[in-house]
Amino acid sequence: MGETMRFVLIGVVLVILVASLSIAASSKSIRIEAESGEQIGTQVSTNISGFSGTGYVTGFDKADDKVVMKVQAKAGLYEVRIRYSASNGEKGFELAVNGAKSSGMFAKTGAEFAAVYVGKVELQQGLNKIAIEKGWGWYDVDYVELTPAIASKKPQKLPETLADHKATPRTHALMSYLAGQYGSKTLSGQFDQSECEYIREVTGKTPAILGGDFMDYTPSRIARGANPNGLVEKLIKSAKAGQIITMCWHWNSPSGLLDTPANPWYSGFYTKATKFDIKTVLDNLNSDDYKMLISDIDAIAVQLKKFADADIPVLWRPLHEAEGGWFWWGAKGPESYIKLWKIMFDRLTNHHGLHNLIWVHNCVKQEWYPGDAYVDVVGVDAYPADTSDPLSGNWDDLIKRFDGKKLLAITEFGGVPDVAKMHRFGARWAFFVSWTGNMGPKKMDKEMLSKIYKAPLVVNQGDVKY
Ligand code: CA
């Protein structure tokens, strides 16, 4: 046994002792100081004042850098809080508990420490290994605190109303159906029909929800030769065969496309690919750009109307992931985003008379919320390192704001989530919609994919009734 190994073992013993002492001090929470863990590529520091214990761990700057803590605990679900510092700005991190990973975000703190709730984890009886792994890196960790989680309740009943007061009976029926399942079961969903085919081949099941994208109906793309290839007509066929339809829109900006090799026209929904400035446009309602903005919405209204004419409700998720800032509609902050959301809501419901839409808002930060009168479903998009991550941190934050008010769902997911684990963690997302390609079902082990789709908690196409 080498010196290092002996040192590690002594460290482990010390951590266990410290952890046991913490349990004795408080029967509820277990606090594990990061500096008492094993530093792999990381170091203990005392430079920033205000830490707990004897220091904190810093130096998460290379791919495999981490701190590994060991703790004795009773088996069960625990809430995790991490005290950290992210002086320069928001940073992502990975939490690994006995190998099961979940992803989280540290908000900017400046040169001080802050504690953040990051979600629930499952601990086993006896020794557990808790690691904080780099993610984006460039943050400091003071301690991890584990508190036994109280069994989470089912979400409260949702109101019967929709944001659109003139919503059709069929649209109401879909929403009532979703609300009826909410808390007990989770509907499966998948973007792209060919991906649904794959799921059918592997699992024998068809996703309850089919997702599509109005991207190639955008006027600035059509003008450059894009062709939607009758997507809407195909989706209508699938809807008539029993799938629920959800639509997003990678909206190529109406004007200002850079159209350079680095930022070609077909990436024109990205902020970096256009000069289109949503704040300026919304401050100048007589501008040509504003007129183009409205005529783009009108072009998509034509497509939405095809669903309406066939009496097909649509889970409509426009202006997605705005808070990330990578799409032009979110690039100028929440104020212009909310203005645009309301303009779109008014244009589609009141001007175009589209009453088959269930409005899906897709931001988690409170300042981006357009208001209860404009939203029916609140969705999270997630591409976690570990597809079994139940996104319990997101759930716990959102259910506090939206319990008894709005339905919560996973509107995009990288891979196919572990629904049984979600429910075990109390994260009872109403539905999930997986992305495509290497971020879709093909990423999954076939046996796992099959297990998820056949789970009794999952609602697939044949089971949907409304
Ligand atoms: Ca500490």
Short mmCIF file of C-alpha atoms and ligand atoms in Angstrom, two decimals:
data_model
loop_
_atom_site.label_atom_id
_atom_site.label_comp_id
_atom_site.label_asym_id
_atom_site.label_seq_id
_atom_site.Cartn_x
_atom_site.Cartn_y
_atom_site.Cartn_z
CA MET A 1 0.00 0.00 0.00
CA GLY A 2 1.57 3.31 -1.04
CA GLU A 3 1.65 6.52 0.95
CA THR A 4 -1.11 8.05 -1.14
CA MET A 5 -3.46 5.15 -0.57
CA ARG A 6 -2.81 5.22 3.16
CA PHE A 7 -3.50 8.97 3.18
CA VAL A 8 -6.76 8.40 1.31
CA LEU A 9 -7.84 5.73 3.79
CA ILE A 10 -7.07 7.98 6.76
CA GLY A 11 -9.05 10.69 4.98
CA VAL A 12 -12.01 8.33 4.56
CA VAL A 13 -11.95 7.38 8.22
CA LEU A 14 -11.84 11.05 9.19
CA VAL A 15 -14.76 11.90 6.91
CA ILE A 16 -16.81 9.09 8.39
CA LEU A 17 -15.98 10.33 11.89
CA VAL A 18 -16.85 13.91 10.97
CA ALA A 19 -20.06 12.77 9.28
CA SER A 20 -21.03 10.70 12.31
CA LEU A 21 -20.39 13.67 14.55
CA SER A 22 -22.60 15.83 12.31
CA ILE A 23 -25.38 13.26 12.54
CA ALA A 24 -25.03 13.31 16.31
CA ALA A 25 -25.15 17.13 16.32
CA SER A 26 -28.30 17.28 14.23
CA SER A 27 -30.50 14.26 13.70
CA LYS A 28 -31.68 15.82 10.44
CA SER A 29 -28.89 17.15 8.25
CA ILE A 30 -25.49 15.73 7.41
CA ARG A 31 -22.90 18.34 6.49
CA ILE A 32 -19.77 17.22 4.69
CA GLU A 33 -17.01 19.80 4.35
CA ALA A 34 -15.54 19.67 0.85
CA GLU A 35 -12.02 20.08 2.23
CA SER A 36 -12.42 16.80 4.10
CA GLY A 37 -13.04 14.92 0.85
CA GLU A 38 -10.53 13.52 -1.57
CA GLN A 39 -9.30 16.16 -4.01
CA ILE A 40 -8.63 14.85 -7.47
CA GLY A 41 -7.07 17.59 -9.58
CA THR A 42 -8.52 20.10 -7.09
CA GLN A 43 -7.04 21.82 -4.02
CA VAL A 44 -8.04 23.15 -0.64
CA SER A 45 -7.94 26.94 -0.31
CA THR A 46 -8.69 29.56 2.32
CA ASN A 47 -8.36 32.70 0.15
CA ILE A 48 -12.02 33.73 0.10
CA SER A 49 -13.25 34.39 3.63
CA GLY A 50 -16.52 33.17 5.07
CA PHE A 51 -16.08 29.45 4.53
CA SER A 52 -17.31 26.82 6.92
CA GLY A 53 -14.87 24.30 8.46
CA THR A 54 -11.20 24.72 7.61
CA GLY A 55 -11.43 25.85 3.98
CA TYR A 56 -13.03 25.06 0.64
CA VAL A 57 -12.11 23.19 -2.52
CA THR A 58 -11.10 25.07 -5.64
CA GLY A 59 -9.36 24.37 -8.96
CA PHE A 60 -12.10 22.69 -10.97
CA ASP A 61 -10.44 23.58 -14.27
CA LYS A 62 -9.59 20.32 -16.09
CA ALA A 63 -11.95 17.68 -17.43
CA ASP A 64 -11.59 15.07 -14.66
CA ASP A 65 -11.19 17.45 -11.71
CA LYS A 66 -13.43 16.62 -8.78
CA VAL A 67 -13.80 16.28 -5.04
CA VAL A 68 -15.03 12.97 -3.67
CA MET A 69 -16.68 12.82 -0.27
CA LYS A 70 -17.69 9.71 1.61
CA VAL A 71 -20.54 9.55 4.06
CA GLN A 72 -22.34 6.96 6.15
CA ALA A 73 -26.10 7.32 5.95
CA LYS A 74 -29.40 5.57 6.24
CA ALA A 75 -30.88 4.47 2.93
CA GLY A 76 -33.38 6.92 1.49
CA LEU A 77 -34.00 10.11 -0.43
CA TYR A 78 -32.13 13.21 0.64
CA GLU A 79 -32.30 16.87 -0.33
CA VAL A 80 -28.92 18.22 -1.33
CA ARG A 81 -27.68 21.73 -0.68
CA ILE A 82 -24.25 22.87 -1.72
CA ARG A 83 -22.46 25.90 -0.32
CA TYR A 84 -20.28 27.29 -3.06
CA SER A 85 -18.76 30.36 -4.60
CA ALA A 86 -18.92 31.27 -8.30
CA SER A 87 -17.30 34.66 -8.32
CA ASN A 88 -17.21 35.28 -12.07
CA GLY A 89 -20.64 34.16 -13.15
CA GLU A 90 -23.09 31.30 -13.47
CA LYS A 91 -21.40 27.86 -13.63
CA GLY A 92 -22.67 24.35 -14.32
CA PHE A 93 -21.53 21.41 -12.20
CA GLU A 94 -22.11 17.66 -11.98
CA LEU A 95 -23.10 15.87 -8.80
CA ALA A 96 -22.39 12.13 -8.73
CA VAL A 97 -23.90 10.02 -5.95
CA ASN A 98 -22.66 6.44 -5.98
CA GLY A 99 -22.16 6.98 -9.71
CA ALA A 100 -25.64 8.40 -10.50
CA LYS A 101 -25.15 11.87 -11.91
CA SER A 102 -27.28 14.97 -11.92
CA SER A 103 -26.44 18.35 -13.39
CA GLY A 104 -26.91 21.66 -11.65
CA MET A 105 -26.15 25.37 -11.86
CA PHE A 106 -24.37 27.66 -9.45
CA ALA A 107 -25.57 31.27 -9.79
CA LYS A 108 -23.01 34.06 -9.66
CA THR A 109 -22.03 34.92 -6.09
CA GLY A 110 -19.18 37.42 -6.33
CA ALA A 111 -16.36 36.84 -3.83
CA GLU A 112 -18.52 35.16 -1.21
CA PHE A 113 -20.27 31.88 -0.49
CA ALA A 114 -23.93 31.00 -1.02
CA ALA A 115 -25.90 27.82 -0.39
CA VAL A 116 -28.12 26.46 -3.14
CA TYR A 117 -30.68 23.66 -3.22
CA VAL A 118 -29.69 21.35 -6.06
CA GLY A 119 -32.28 18.56 -5.86
CA LYS A 120 -32.78 15.12 -4.39
CA VAL A 121 -30.44 12.13 -4.36
CA GLU A 122 -30.85 8.52 -3.33
CA LEU A 123 -28.42 7.27 -0.68
CA GLN A 124 -27.80 3.62 0.14
CA GLN A 125 -27.48 2.08 3.58
CA GLY A 126 -23.95 2.52 4.91
CA LEU A 127 -21.17 4.11 2.93
CA ASN A 128 -21.98 6.51 0.08
CA LYS A 129 -19.69 8.28 -2.32
CA ILE A 130 -20.63 11.84 -3.24
CA ALA A 131 -18.57 13.63 -5.85
CA ILE A 132 -18.75 17.10 -7.31
CA GLU A 133 -17.32 16.92 -10.79
CA LYS A 134 -16.19 19.77 -12.98
CA GLY A 135 -19.08 20.48 -15.40
CA TRP A 136 -18.24 24.02 -16.56
CA GLY A 137 -15.74 24.34 -13.70
CA TRP A 138 -14.35 27.61 -12.27
CA TYR A 139 -16.23 27.58 -8.96
CA ASP A 140 -15.39 26.71 -5.33
CA VAL A 141 -17.14 24.24 -3.04
CA ASP A 142 -17.41 24.83 0.71
CA TYR A 143 -19.65 21.94 1.79
CA VAL A 144 -22.43 19.56 0.85
CA GLU A 145 -25.42 19.19 3.13
CA LEU A 146 -27.83 16.26 3.02
CA THR A 147 -31.27 16.42 4.64
CA PRO A 148 -33.67 13.46 4.67
CA ALA A 149 -36.42 14.32 2.16
CA ILE A 150 -40.06 14.30 3.17
CA ALA A 151 -42.17 12.12 0.88
CA SER A 152 -43.38 14.49 -1.80
CA LYS A 153 -47.07 14.96 -2.36
CA LYS A 154 -48.82 14.64 -5.68
CA PRO A 155 -49.38 18.00 -7.41
CA GLN A 156 -52.65 19.72 -6.61
CA LYS A 157 -55.57 19.68 -9.01
CA LEU A 158 -55.24 22.20 -11.83
CA PRO A 159 -57.93 24.75 -12.77
CA GLU A 160 -60.21 23.86 -15.68
CA THR A 161 -59.44 27.08 -17.54
CA LEU A 162 -56.99 27.62 -20.38
CA ALA A 163 -55.06 30.80 -21.16
CA ASP A 164 -57.15 31.12 -24.31
CA HIS A 165 -60.68 31.58 -22.99
CA LYS A 166 -62.10 30.61 -26.36
CA ALA A 167 -60.20 27.31 -26.55
CA THR A 168 -62.15 24.61 -28.42
CA PRO A 169 -63.83 21.70 -26.61
CA ARG A 170 -61.24 19.32 -28.09
CA THR A 171 -58.39 21.50 -26.76
CA HIS A 172 -60.04 21.54 -23.33
CA ALA A 173 -60.45 17.76 -23.53
CA LEU A 174 -56.72 17.29 -24.16
CA MET A 175 -55.78 19.60 -21.31
CA SER A 176 -58.21 17.85 -18.94
CA TYR A 177 -56.75 14.52 -19.96
CA LEU A 178 -53.18 15.70 -19.29
CA ALA A 179 -54.25 17.22 -15.98
CA GLY A 180 -55.99 13.96 -15.06
CA GLN A 181 -52.81 11.93 -15.59
CA TYR A 182 -50.59 14.54 -13.96
CA GLY A 183 -48.98 13.30 -10.78
CA SER A 184 -49.82 9.64 -11.41
CA LYS A 185 -48.36 8.91 -14.81
CA THR A 186 -46.03 10.44 -17.40
CA LEU A 187 -46.72 10.61 -21.12
CA SER A 188 -43.92 9.60 -23.47
CA GLY A 189 -42.97 11.90 -26.32
CA GLN A 190 -40.58 12.12 -29.22
CA PHE A 191 -39.56 14.64 -31.85
CA ASP A 192 -39.55 13.39 -35.43
CA GLN A 193 -41.58 10.57 -36.94
CA SER A 194 -38.57 8.46 -37.95
CA GLU A 195 -37.38 8.45 -34.34
CA CYS A 196 -40.85 7.22 -33.32
CA GLU A 197 -40.39 4.40 -35.84
CA TYR A 198 -37.16 3.44 -34.13
CA ILE A 199 -38.85 3.38 -30.71
CA ARG A 200 -41.61 1.22 -32.15
CA GLU A 201 -39.06 -1.25 -33.57
CA VAL A 202 -37.15 -1.54 -30.30
CA THR A 203 -39.98 -1.40 -27.76
CA GLY A 204 -43.19 -2.24 -29.62
CA LYS A 205 -44.61 1.02 -28.21
CA THR A 206 -45.35 4.36 -29.87
CA PRO A 207 -44.74 7.64 -28.03
CA ALA A 208 -47.93 9.36 -26.87
CA ILE A 209 -46.66 12.73 -28.08
CA LEU A 210 -45.09 13.54 -31.43
CA GLY A 211 -43.03 16.70 -31.78
CA GLY A 212 -42.49 18.83 -34.86
CA ASP A 213 -40.71 22.06 -35.75
CA PHE A 214 -42.05 24.89 -37.94
CA MET A 215 -38.45 25.83 -38.76
CA ASP A 216 -38.64 25.27 -42.50
CA TYR A 217 -41.91 27.18 -42.79
CA THR A 218 -40.10 30.36 -41.73
CA PRO A 219 -40.27 32.92 -44.59
CA SER A 220 -36.55 33.80 -44.49
CA ARG A 221 -35.71 30.10 -44.93
CA ILE A 222 -38.31 29.49 -47.65
CA ALA A 223 -36.81 32.46 -49.50
CA ARG A 224 -33.47 30.61 -49.46
CA GLY A 225 -34.85 27.32 -50.69
CA ALA A 226 -35.87 25.51 -47.49
CA ASN A 227 -38.65 22.97 -47.96
CA PRO A 228 -40.82 21.69 -45.11
CA ASN A 229 -41.80 18.68 -47.28
CA GLY A 230 -45.40 18.61 -46.15
CA LEU A 231 -44.48 18.16 -42.48
CA VAL A 232 -47.77 19.55 -41.17
CA GLU A 233 -49.85 17.19 -43.33
CA LYS A 234 -47.77 14.25 -42.08
CA LEU A 235 -48.24 15.34 -38.47
CA ILE A 236 -51.98 15.67 -38.99
CA LYS A 237 -52.02 12.07 -40.20
CA SER A 238 -50.19 10.96 -37.05
CA ALA A 239 -52.57 13.00 -34.90
CA LYS A 240 -55.53 11.28 -36.52
CA ALA A 241 -53.86 7.95 -35.71
CA GLY A 242 -53.85 8.96 -32.04
CA GLN A 243 -50.67 10.88 -31.26
CA ILE A 244 -50.74 14.19 -29.42
CA ILE A 245 -48.92 16.93 -31.33
CA THR A 246 -46.41 19.38 -29.89
CA MET A 247 -44.80 22.07 -32.05
CA CYS A 248 -41.77 24.26 -31.55
CA TRP A 249 -40.37 26.84 -33.94
CA HIS A 250 -36.70 27.43 -34.67
CA TRP A 251 -37.57 30.85 -36.01
CA ASN A 252 -34.98 32.11 -38.47
CA SER A 253 -34.87 35.84 -37.86
CA PRO A 254 -37.11 37.83 -40.22
CA SER A 255 -34.18 39.99 -41.37
CA GLY A 256 -30.54 40.74 -40.54
CA LEU A 257 -29.16 37.26 -41.27
CA LEU A 258 -25.35 37.35 -41.37
CA ASP A 259 -25.22 34.45 -43.82
CA THR A 260 -21.47 33.92 -43.48
CA PRO A 261 -19.62 30.57 -43.52
CA ALA A 262 -19.41 30.71 -39.71
CA ASN A 263 -23.07 31.71 -39.32
CA PRO A 264 -24.99 30.49 -42.38
CA TRP A 265 -28.60 31.51 -43.07
CA TYR A 266 -29.95 28.16 -41.90
CA SER A 267 -28.64 28.82 -38.38
CA GLY A 268 -30.50 32.13 -38.38
CA PHE A 269 -32.46 31.39 -35.19
CA TYR A 270 -29.22 31.82 -33.23
CA THR A 271 -28.41 35.20 -31.74
CA LYS A 272 -24.90 35.02 -33.16
CA ALA A 273 -26.19 34.48 -36.70
CA THR A 274 -28.30 37.62 -37.02
CA LYS A 275 -28.27 41.37 -36.52
CA PHE A 276 -32.00 41.29 -35.79
CA ASP A 277 -32.38 43.11 -32.47
CA ILE A 278 -35.70 42.24 -30.84
CA LYS A 279 -35.58 45.12 -28.37
CA THR A 280 -35.07 47.75 -31.07
CA VAL A 281 -37.75 46.15 -33.24
CA LEU A 282 -40.32 46.14 -30.43
CA ASP A 283 -39.47 49.76 -29.65
CA ASN A 284 -40.27 50.69 -33.28
CA LEU A 285 -43.69 49.35 -34.13
CA ASN A 286 -43.73 51.21 -37.44
CA SER A 287 -40.48 49.69 -38.67
CA ASP A 288 -40.23 47.27 -41.58
CA ASP A 289 -38.61 44.78 -39.22
CA TYR A 290 -41.68 44.84 -36.98
CA LYS A 291 -43.94 44.28 -39.99
CA MET A 292 -41.77 41.32 -41.00
CA LEU A 293 -41.92 39.94 -37.46
CA ILE A 294 -45.73 39.98 -37.62
CA SER A 295 -45.88 38.54 -41.11
CA ASP A 296 -43.64 35.66 -39.95
CA ILE A 297 -46.12 34.91 -37.16
CA ASP A 298 -48.88 35.08 -39.76
CA ALA A 299 -47.03 32.52 -41.91
CA ILE A 300 -46.91 30.09 -39.00
CA ALA A 301 -50.58 30.83 -38.24
CA VAL A 302 -51.41 29.39 -41.67
CA GLN A 303 -49.81 26.10 -40.60
CA LEU A 304 -51.41 26.10 -37.15
CA LYS A 305 -54.76 26.68 -38.83
CA LYS A 306 -54.40 23.37 -40.70
CA PHE A 307 -54.40 21.64 -37.29
CA ALA A 308 -57.32 23.79 -36.17
CA ASP A 309 -59.31 22.92 -39.29
CA ALA A 310 -58.78 19.22 -38.50
CA ASP A 311 -59.86 19.90 -34.86
CA ILE A 312 -56.41 18.89 -33.59
CA PRO A 313 -55.14 20.64 -30.46
CA VAL A 314 -51.45 21.52 -30.38
CA LEU A 315 -49.09 21.79 -27.43
CA TRP A 316 -47.59 25.00 -28.80
CA ARG A 317 -44.11 25.86 -27.52
CA PRO A 318 -42.92 29.01 -29.28
CA LEU A 319 -39.90 31.14 -28.32
CA HIS A 320 -38.26 28.23 -26.52
CA GLU A 321 -35.19 28.39 -24.25
CA ALA A 322 -35.27 32.19 -24.34
CA GLU A 323 -33.48 32.58 -21.01
CA GLY A 324 -30.39 30.88 -22.45
CA GLY A 325 -29.87 33.90 -24.70
CA TRP A 326 -28.63 31.78 -27.61
CA PHE A 327 -31.80 32.44 -29.65
CA TRP A 328 -32.47 36.00 -30.83
CA TRP A 329 -35.88 36.13 -29.13
CA GLY A 330 -34.14 35.80 -25.75
CA ALA A 331 -31.00 37.77 -26.54
CA LYS A 332 -32.23 41.10 -25.14
CA GLY A 333 -33.54 39.81 -21.83
CA PRO A 334 -36.92 38.95 -20.33
CA GLU A 335 -38.66 42.25 -21.09
CA SER A 336 -38.54 41.95 -24.87
CA TYR A 337 -39.20 38.21 -24.67
CA ILE A 338 -42.37 38.71 -22.63
CA LYS A 339 -43.51 41.51 -24.96
CA LEU A 340 -43.00 39.23 -27.96
CA TRP A 341 -44.80 36.34 -26.21
CA LYS A 342 -47.84 38.54 -25.60
CA ILE A 343 -47.79 39.88 -29.16
CA MET A 344 -47.71 36.31 -30.47
CA PHE A 345 -50.47 35.19 -28.08
CA ASP A 346 -52.69 38.07 -29.17
CA ARG A 347 -51.93 37.65 -32.86
CA LEU A 348 -52.64 33.91 -32.93
CA THR A 349 -55.67 33.76 -30.63
CA ASN A 350 -57.43 37.07 -31.26
CA HIS A 351 -56.38 38.10 -34.77
CA HIS A 352 -56.15 34.64 -36.35
CA GLY A 353 -58.80 33.03 -34.13
CA LEU A 354 -56.66 29.98 -33.40
CA HIS A 355 -58.30 28.30 -30.42
CA ASN A 356 -56.62 24.91 -30.62
CA LEU A 357 -53.44 25.95 -28.80
CA ILE A 358 -52.20 24.89 -25.38
CA TRP A 359 -49.51 27.45 -24.59
CA VAL A 360 -46.22 25.93 -23.41
CA HIS A 361 -43.75 28.36 -21.85
CA ASN A 362 -40.17 27.13 -21.74
CA CYS A 363 -38.07 29.08 -19.20
CA VAL A 364 -37.40 28.26 -15.54
CA LYS A 365 -36.38 31.67 -14.24
CA GLN A 366 -39.18 33.67 -12.68
CA GLU A 367 -38.35 36.96 -14.44
CA TRP A 368 -39.01 35.29 -17.81
CA TYR A 369 -42.59 34.25 -16.95
CA PRO A 370 -45.19 36.03 -19.11
CA GLY A 371 -47.95 35.53 -16.49
CA ASP A 372 -50.68 33.00 -15.72
CA ALA A 373 -53.01 34.57 -18.29
CA TYR A 374 -50.67 33.61 -21.16
CA VAL A 375 -49.42 30.14 -20.19
CA ASP A 376 -50.90 26.65 -19.74
CA VAL A 377 -47.82 24.45 -19.34
CA VAL A 378 -44.35 25.23 -17.99
CA GLY A 379 -41.60 23.19 -19.58
CA VAL A 380 -37.95 22.45 -18.89
CA ASP A 381 -35.43 21.49 -21.58
CA ALA A 382 -32.58 19.34 -20.32
CA TYR A 383 -29.62 17.48 -21.73
CA PRO A 384 -28.16 15.94 -18.55
CA ALA A 385 -24.88 13.98 -18.54
CA ASP A 386 -26.80 11.04 -17.06
CA THR A 387 -30.18 10.28 -18.68
CA SER A 388 -31.46 8.88 -15.37
CA ASP A 389 -31.24 12.37 -13.81
CA PRO A 390 -34.86 13.02 -12.71
CA LEU A 391 -34.31 16.83 -12.74
CA SER A 392 -35.60 16.96 -9.18
CA GLY A 393 -33.97 20.33 -8.50
CA ASN A 394 -35.93 21.88 -11.38
CA TRP A 395 -39.09 20.12 -10.30
CA ASP A 396 -38.83 21.21 -6.67
CA ASP A 397 -38.20 24.83 -7.68
CA LEU A 398 -41.04 24.92 -10.22
CA ILE A 399 -43.65 23.05 -8.18
CA LYS A 400 -43.30 25.71 -5.47
CA ARG A 401 -44.30 28.34 -8.02
CA PHE A 402 -46.82 26.42 -10.09
CA ASP A 403 -48.52 23.82 -7.88
CA GLY A 404 -52.27 23.92 -8.50
CA LYS A 405 -51.73 26.47 -11.29
CA LYS A 406 -49.80 25.08 -14.26
CA LEU A 407 -48.77 21.67 -15.55
CA LEU A 408 -45.02 20.92 -15.45
CA ALA A 409 -43.33 18.95 -18.23
CA ILE A 410 -39.98 18.11 -19.79
CA THR A 411 -40.33 19.71 -23.20
CA GLU A 412 -36.95 18.59 -24.57
CA PHE A 413 -34.71 15.85 -23.24
CA GLY A 414 -31.36 14.49 -24.41
CA GLY A 415 -32.06 10.75 -24.46
CA VAL A 416 -35.06 9.12 -22.80
CA PRO A 417 -35.56 9.82 -19.08
CA ASP A 418 -35.95 7.17 -16.39
CA VAL A 419 -39.61 7.75 -15.54
CA ALA A 420 -39.71 5.26 -12.65
CA LYS A 421 -36.85 7.11 -10.98
CA MET A 422 -38.54 10.48 -11.57
CA HIS A 423 -41.64 9.33 -9.73
CA ARG A 424 -39.53 7.80 -6.93
CA PHE A 425 -37.94 11.22 -6.51
CA GLY A 426 -41.35 12.91 -6.53
CA ALA A 427 -40.53 14.70 -9.80
CA ARG A 428 -43.83 13.88 -11.47
CA TRP A 429 -43.34 15.56 -14.86
CA ALA A 430 -46.56 15.35 -16.90
CA PHE A 431 -44.73 14.34 -20.06
CA PHE A 432 -41.33 14.22 -21.68
CA VAL A 433 -40.35 14.81 -25.29
CA SER A 434 -36.99 13.38 -26.35
CA TRP A 435 -34.79 15.06 -28.92
CA THR A 436 -33.37 13.29 -31.97
CA GLY A 437 -30.18 11.76 -33.36
CA ASN A 438 -27.40 11.24 -30.84
CA MET A 439 -29.49 13.22 -28.33
CA GLY A 440 -32.51 10.98 -28.74
CA PRO A 441 -33.57 7.36 -28.17
CA LYS A 442 -30.65 5.98 -30.20
CA LYS A 443 -28.39 7.22 -27.43
CA MET A 444 -30.05 4.72 -25.09
CA ASP A 445 -29.21 1.13 -24.40
CA LYS A 446 -32.02 -0.80 -26.16
CA GLU A 447 -32.93 -2.81 -23.08
CA MET A 448 -33.21 0.37 -20.99
CA LEU A 449 -35.25 2.07 -23.72
CA SER A 450 -37.62 -0.87 -23.78
CA LYS A 451 -37.88 -0.96 -20.00
CA ILE A 452 -38.78 2.74 -19.86
CA TYR A 453 -41.39 2.55 -22.61
CA LYS A 454 -42.99 -0.55 -21.05
CA ALA A 455 -43.06 0.84 -17.50
CA PRO A 456 -46.59 0.99 -16.02
CA LEU A 457 -46.04 4.66 -15.14
CA VAL A 458 -45.54 5.58 -18.80
CA VAL A 459 -48.47 6.42 -21.04
CA ASN A 460 -47.95 5.59 -24.73
CA GLN A 461 -50.03 6.19 -27.83
CA GLY A 462 -52.52 3.33 -27.44
CA ASP A 463 -53.29 4.32 -23.84
CA VAL A 464 -54.18 7.97 -24.59
CA LYS A 465 -57.89 8.69 -24.37
CA TYR A 466 -59.47 12.11 -24.56
CA CA B 1 -15.64 24.03 4.00
#
